[in-house]
Tab-separated table of C-alpha atoms and ligand atoms in Angstrom:
chain	number	residue	atom	x	y	z
A	36	MET	CA	28.227	-65.722	-21.018
A	37	LYS	CA	29.716	-63.059	-23.311
A	38	ARG	CA	27.454	-61.364	-25.867
A	39	VAL	CA	28.915	-61.145	-29.384
A	40	ALA	CA	27.819	-58.799	-32.178
A	41	ILE	CA	29.194	-59.522	-35.654
A	42	LEU	CA	29.556	-56.904	-38.408
A	43	ILE	CA	29.570	-58.086	-42.024
A	44	SER	CA	29.412	-56.619	-45.524
A	45	GLY	CA	28.981	-59.664	-47.734
A	46	GLY	CA	28.461	-63.407	-47.792
A	47	GLY	CA	29.314	-63.796	-44.159
A	48	SER	CA	31.084	-67.154	-44.302
A	49	ASN	CA	33.303	-66.150	-41.362
A	50	MET	CA	30.239	-64.932	-39.464
A	51	LEU	CA	28.610	-68.348	-40.067
A	52	ALA	CA	31.696	-70.151	-38.770
A	53	LEU	CA	31.543	-68.029	-35.598
A	54	VAL	CA	27.786	-68.437	-35.108
A	55	ARG	CA	27.879	-72.199	-35.687
A	56	ASP	CA	30.686	-72.589	-33.171
A	57	MET	CA	28.732	-70.566	-30.605
A	58	LEU	CA	25.676	-72.797	-31.022
A	59	GLY	CA	27.512	-75.488	-29.053
A	60	GLU	CA	29.197	-75.420	-25.656
A	61	HIS	CA	30.839	-71.986	-25.716
A	62	PRO	CA	31.656	-69.026	-23.433
A	63	ALA	CA	29.794	-66.642	-25.784
A	64	ARG	CA	26.685	-66.387	-27.876
A	65	PRO	CA	25.703	-64.288	-30.901
A	66	VAL	CA	23.312	-61.438	-30.131
A	67	LEU	CA	23.394	-59.509	-33.427
A	68	VAL	CA	24.621	-59.696	-37.011
A	69	ALA	CA	24.655	-56.240	-38.614
A	70	SER	CA	25.649	-55.135	-42.103
A	71	ASN	CA	26.341	-51.846	-43.876
A	72	ASP	CA	24.804	-53.445	-46.977
A	73	PRO	CA	21.106	-54.352	-46.699
A	74	LYS	CA	21.632	-56.894	-49.522
A	75	ALA	CA	24.496	-58.747	-47.785
A	76	ALA	CA	23.779	-62.456	-48.203
A	77	GLY	CA	25.026	-63.115	-44.689
A	78	LEU	CA	22.017	-61.344	-43.154
A	79	ALA	CA	19.565	-63.987	-44.383
A	80	ARG	CA	21.974	-66.739	-43.359
A	81	ALA	CA	22.220	-65.348	-39.833
A	82	ALA	CA	18.457	-64.905	-39.571
A	83	ALA	CA	17.977	-68.514	-40.699
A	84	LEU	CA	20.057	-69.553	-37.690
A	85	GLY	CA	17.867	-67.479	-35.388
A	86	VAL	CA	20.327	-64.617	-34.842
A	87	PRO	CA	18.826	-61.082	-34.738
A	88	VAL	CA	19.949	-59.013	-37.741
A	89	ALA	CA	20.165	-55.323	-38.611
A	90	ALA	CA	21.104	-53.422	-41.759
A	91	VAL	CA	22.321	-49.829	-41.821
A	92	ASP	CA	23.077	-48.767	-45.382
A	93	HIS	CA	26.202	-46.593	-45.403
A	94	ARG	CA	25.457	-45.029	-48.801
A	95	PRO	CA	22.960	-42.317	-47.735
A	96	PHE	CA	25.655	-40.976	-45.397
A	97	GLY	CA	28.150	-40.385	-48.210
A	98	LYS	CA	31.557	-39.503	-46.778
A	99	ASP	CA	30.158	-38.797	-43.304
A	100	ARG	CA	31.548	-41.833	-41.491
A	101	ALA	CA	30.590	-40.499	-38.065
A	102	ALA	CA	26.929	-40.154	-39.090
A	103	PHE	CA	26.896	-43.685	-40.493
A	104	GLU	CA	28.448	-45.002	-37.302
A	105	ALA	CA	25.919	-43.122	-35.174
A	106	ALA	CA	23.148	-44.918	-37.062
A	107	LEU	CA	24.942	-48.262	-36.752
A	108	LEU	CA	25.365	-47.715	-33.005
A	109	ALA	CA	21.601	-47.770	-32.413
A	110	PRO	CA	21.052	-51.499	-33.071
A	111	LEU	CA	24.568	-52.335	-31.938
A	112	LEU	CA	24.247	-50.788	-28.469
A	113	ALA	CA	20.703	-52.134	-28.151
A	114	SER	CA	22.166	-55.639	-28.454
A	115	GLU	CA	24.457	-54.898	-25.465
A	116	PRO	CA	27.534	-56.618	-26.878
A	117	ASP	CA	30.575	-57.503	-24.800
A	118	ILE	CA	32.593	-58.347	-27.919
A	119	ILE	CA	32.348	-57.057	-31.500
A	120	CYS	CA	33.651	-59.268	-34.314
A	121	LEU	CA	34.322	-57.681	-37.704
A	122	ALA	CA	33.910	-60.472	-40.256
A	123	GLY	CA	34.395	-59.194	-43.785
A	124	PHE	CA	33.173	-55.751	-42.696
A	125	MET	CA	34.506	-53.466	-45.409
A	126	ARG	CA	34.040	-49.998	-43.871
A	127	VAL	CA	36.929	-48.182	-42.234
A	128	LEU	CA	35.891	-47.166	-38.705
A	129	THR	CA	36.623	-43.796	-37.108
A	130	PRO	CA	38.949	-43.597	-34.087
A	131	ASP	CA	35.948	-42.596	-31.945
A	132	PHE	CA	34.059	-45.773	-32.849
A	133	VAL	CA	37.141	-47.916	-32.311
A	134	GLN	CA	37.842	-46.245	-28.958
A	135	ARG	CA	34.322	-46.954	-27.743
A	136	PHE	CA	34.980	-50.689	-28.088
A	137	ALA	CA	38.687	-50.638	-27.225
A	138	GLY	CA	39.989	-54.040	-26.186
A	139	ARG	CA	36.846	-55.873	-27.219
A	140	MET	CA	36.668	-55.526	-31.007
A	141	LEU	CA	38.280	-58.185	-33.237
A	142	ASN	CA	38.858	-58.348	-36.999
A	143	ILE	CA	39.916	-61.069	-39.419
A	144	HIS	CA	42.237	-60.042	-42.221
A	145	PRO	CA	43.277	-62.241	-45.160
A	146	SER	CA	47.062	-61.882	-44.860
A	147	LEU	CA	49.852	-62.684	-42.467
A	148	LEU	CA	49.919	-59.256	-40.810
A	149	PRO	CA	51.974	-57.094	-40.582
A	150	LYS	CA	52.312	-58.042	-44.266
A	151	TYR	CA	49.674	-56.584	-46.591
A	152	PRO	CA	47.279	-54.476	-44.535
A	153	GLY	CA	44.437	-53.018	-46.594
A	154	LEU	CA	42.987	-54.465	-49.784
A	155	HIS	CA	44.072	-56.949	-52.511
A	156	THR	CA	46.113	-59.048	-50.113
A	157	HIS	CA	46.212	-62.185	-52.262
A	158	SER	CA	47.335	-60.504	-55.474
A	159	ARG	CA	50.015	-58.656	-53.499
A	160	ALA	CA	51.308	-61.920	-51.971
A	161	LEU	CA	51.381	-63.538	-55.432
A	162	ALA	CA	53.101	-60.544	-57.027
A	163	ALA	CA	55.750	-60.595	-54.312
A	164	GLY	CA	56.514	-64.265	-55.024
A	165	ASP	CA	55.766	-65.233	-51.403
A	166	ALA	CA	56.001	-68.944	-50.528
A	167	GLU	CA	53.146	-68.730	-48.034
A	168	ALA	CA	50.061	-66.708	-47.227
A	169	GLY	CA	47.465	-66.839	-44.501
A	170	CYS	CA	45.112	-64.931	-42.278
A	171	THR	CA	45.256	-62.978	-39.035
A	172	VAL	CA	42.780	-62.203	-36.277
A	173	HIS	CA	43.739	-59.033	-34.450
A	174	GLU	CA	42.379	-56.538	-31.994
A	175	VAL	CA	41.028	-53.473	-33.770
A	176	THR	CA	42.856	-50.243	-32.985
A	177	ALA	CA	42.707	-46.841	-34.669
A	178	ASP	CA	45.505	-47.866	-37.083
A	179	LEU	CA	44.169	-49.968	-39.966
A	180	ASP	CA	44.941	-53.694	-39.611
A	181	ALA	CA	47.689	-52.972	-37.083
A	182	GLY	CA	46.283	-53.980	-33.674
A	183	PRO	CA	47.711	-56.718	-31.432
A	184	ILE	CA	47.679	-60.139	-33.134
A	185	LEU	CA	45.402	-62.726	-31.516
A	186	GLY	CA	45.899	-65.541	-34.013
A	187	GLN	CA	47.326	-66.564	-37.366
A	188	ALA	CA	46.969	-69.488	-39.758
A	189	ARG	CA	49.350	-70.117	-42.654
A	190	VAL	CA	48.880	-71.803	-46.029
A	191	PRO	CA	51.426	-72.591	-48.744
A	192	ILE	CA	51.327	-70.749	-52.051
A	193	THR	CA	51.668	-73.320	-54.824
A	194	ALA	CA	52.767	-73.020	-58.445
A	195	GLY	CA	49.763	-72.174	-60.582
A	196	ASP	CA	47.930	-70.346	-57.807
A	197	ASP	CA	45.882	-67.359	-58.843
A	198	GLU	CA	44.021	-64.872	-56.676
A	199	ALA	CA	40.870	-67.037	-56.552
A	200	SER	CA	42.612	-70.295	-55.658
A	201	LEU	CA	44.699	-68.611	-52.976
A	202	ALA	CA	41.699	-66.746	-51.552
A	203	ALA	CA	39.766	-70.017	-51.268
A	204	ARG	CA	42.650	-71.770	-49.507
A	205	VAL	CA	43.053	-68.887	-47.059
A	206	LEU	CA	39.281	-68.592	-46.454
A	207	ALA	CA	39.110	-72.249	-45.388
A	208	GLN	CA	41.711	-71.435	-42.725
A	209	GLU	CA	39.853	-68.276	-41.703
A	210	HIS	CA	36.904	-70.519	-40.832
A	211	ARG	CA	39.138	-72.533	-38.463
A	212	LEU	CA	41.073	-69.618	-37.019
A	213	TYR	CA	38.372	-67.087	-36.140
A	214	PRO	CA	36.239	-69.482	-34.032
A	215	ALA	CA	39.372	-70.735	-32.257
A	216	VAL	CA	40.419	-67.177	-31.391
A	217	LEU	CA	36.935	-66.063	-30.316
A	218	ARG	CA	36.549	-69.099	-28.056
A	219	ARG	CA	39.808	-68.244	-26.279
A	220	PHE	CA	39.159	-64.476	-26.208
A	221	ALA	CA	35.620	-64.882	-24.819
A	222	ALA	CA	37.066	-66.998	-22.024
A	223	GLY	CA	39.331	-64.071	-21.113
A	224	ASP	CA	42.522	-65.531	-22.623
A	225	ARG	CA	44.360	-63.270	-25.065
A	226	THR	CA	47.198	-65.688	-25.813
A	227	PRO	CA	47.533	-65.797	-29.617
A	228	VAL	CA	46.345	-68.908	-31.468
A	229	PHE	CA	48.787	-70.120	-34.120
A	230	LEU	CA	47.445	-72.758	-36.505
A	231	PRO	CA	49.848	-74.552	-38.845
B	98	GAR	C1	37.325	-62.669	-45.775
B	98	GAR	O1	38.339	-63.226	-46.580
B	98	GAR	C2	37.926	-61.666	-44.819
B	98	GAR	O2	39.193	-62.014	-44.326
B	98	GAR	C3	38.031	-60.450	-45.689
B	98	GAR	O3	36.837	-60.437	-46.449
B	98	GAR	C4	36.386	-61.791	-46.621
B	98	GAR	C5	34.948	-61.870	-46.144
B	98	GAR	O4	34.386	-63.113	-46.446
B	98	GAR	N1	38.179	-59.272	-44.915
B	98	GAR	C6	38.866	-58.211	-45.296
B	98	GAR	O5	39.422	-58.135	-46.383
B	98	GAR	C7	38.911	-57.090	-44.289
B	98	GAR	N2	39.719	-56.008	-44.754
B	98	GAR	P1	33.064	-63.590	-45.699
B	98	GAR	O6	32.023	-62.480	-45.852
B	98	GAR	O7	32.649	-64.820	-46.454
B	98	GAR	O8	33.408	-63.857	-44.267
């Protein structure tokens, strides 16, 4: 049974999709949900499902990412995770942190990578006149949003879409894709999952 720690910054809807999937027959189970924002709504949601939670506010550390990460490592290492899932975790991680979990840290990103790494993915897809958008689960490496792809789901962009409507359509697919990828990854299979 693989132990999964999930890092969030906000509402945690992807985290919930992962945790709910792991409540059933599954090769992994959630051992920690941690956030850099003590007010992240996802913390209460995780606790309500019986998952241990931790908050390490990044703000007192200012620009010192390494010091923030050192503080985050305390609860994270205590949970003895085999796999780390970033799920709407909005802090850039240092190469040292990434290296520590090399090959066992996943992230979900709301674009069809390699298109649109970074922020504002939906407005960039709309501005480019793209016919489709989607989401990607990838292995986290030191290069932002550029690690090996472990799964993708695509959605059409329709006339009249705005950032909010597109984000909602993509998010619904994120909730299908991330659990499907984690299930496969936790079973030791790194074959990418492609959802239509
Ligand atoms: C999701 O759309 C996720 O793909 C995105 O933040 C949202 C978090 O929602 N992540 C990134 O943009 C990472 N750079 P959630 O808290 O409801 O899961």
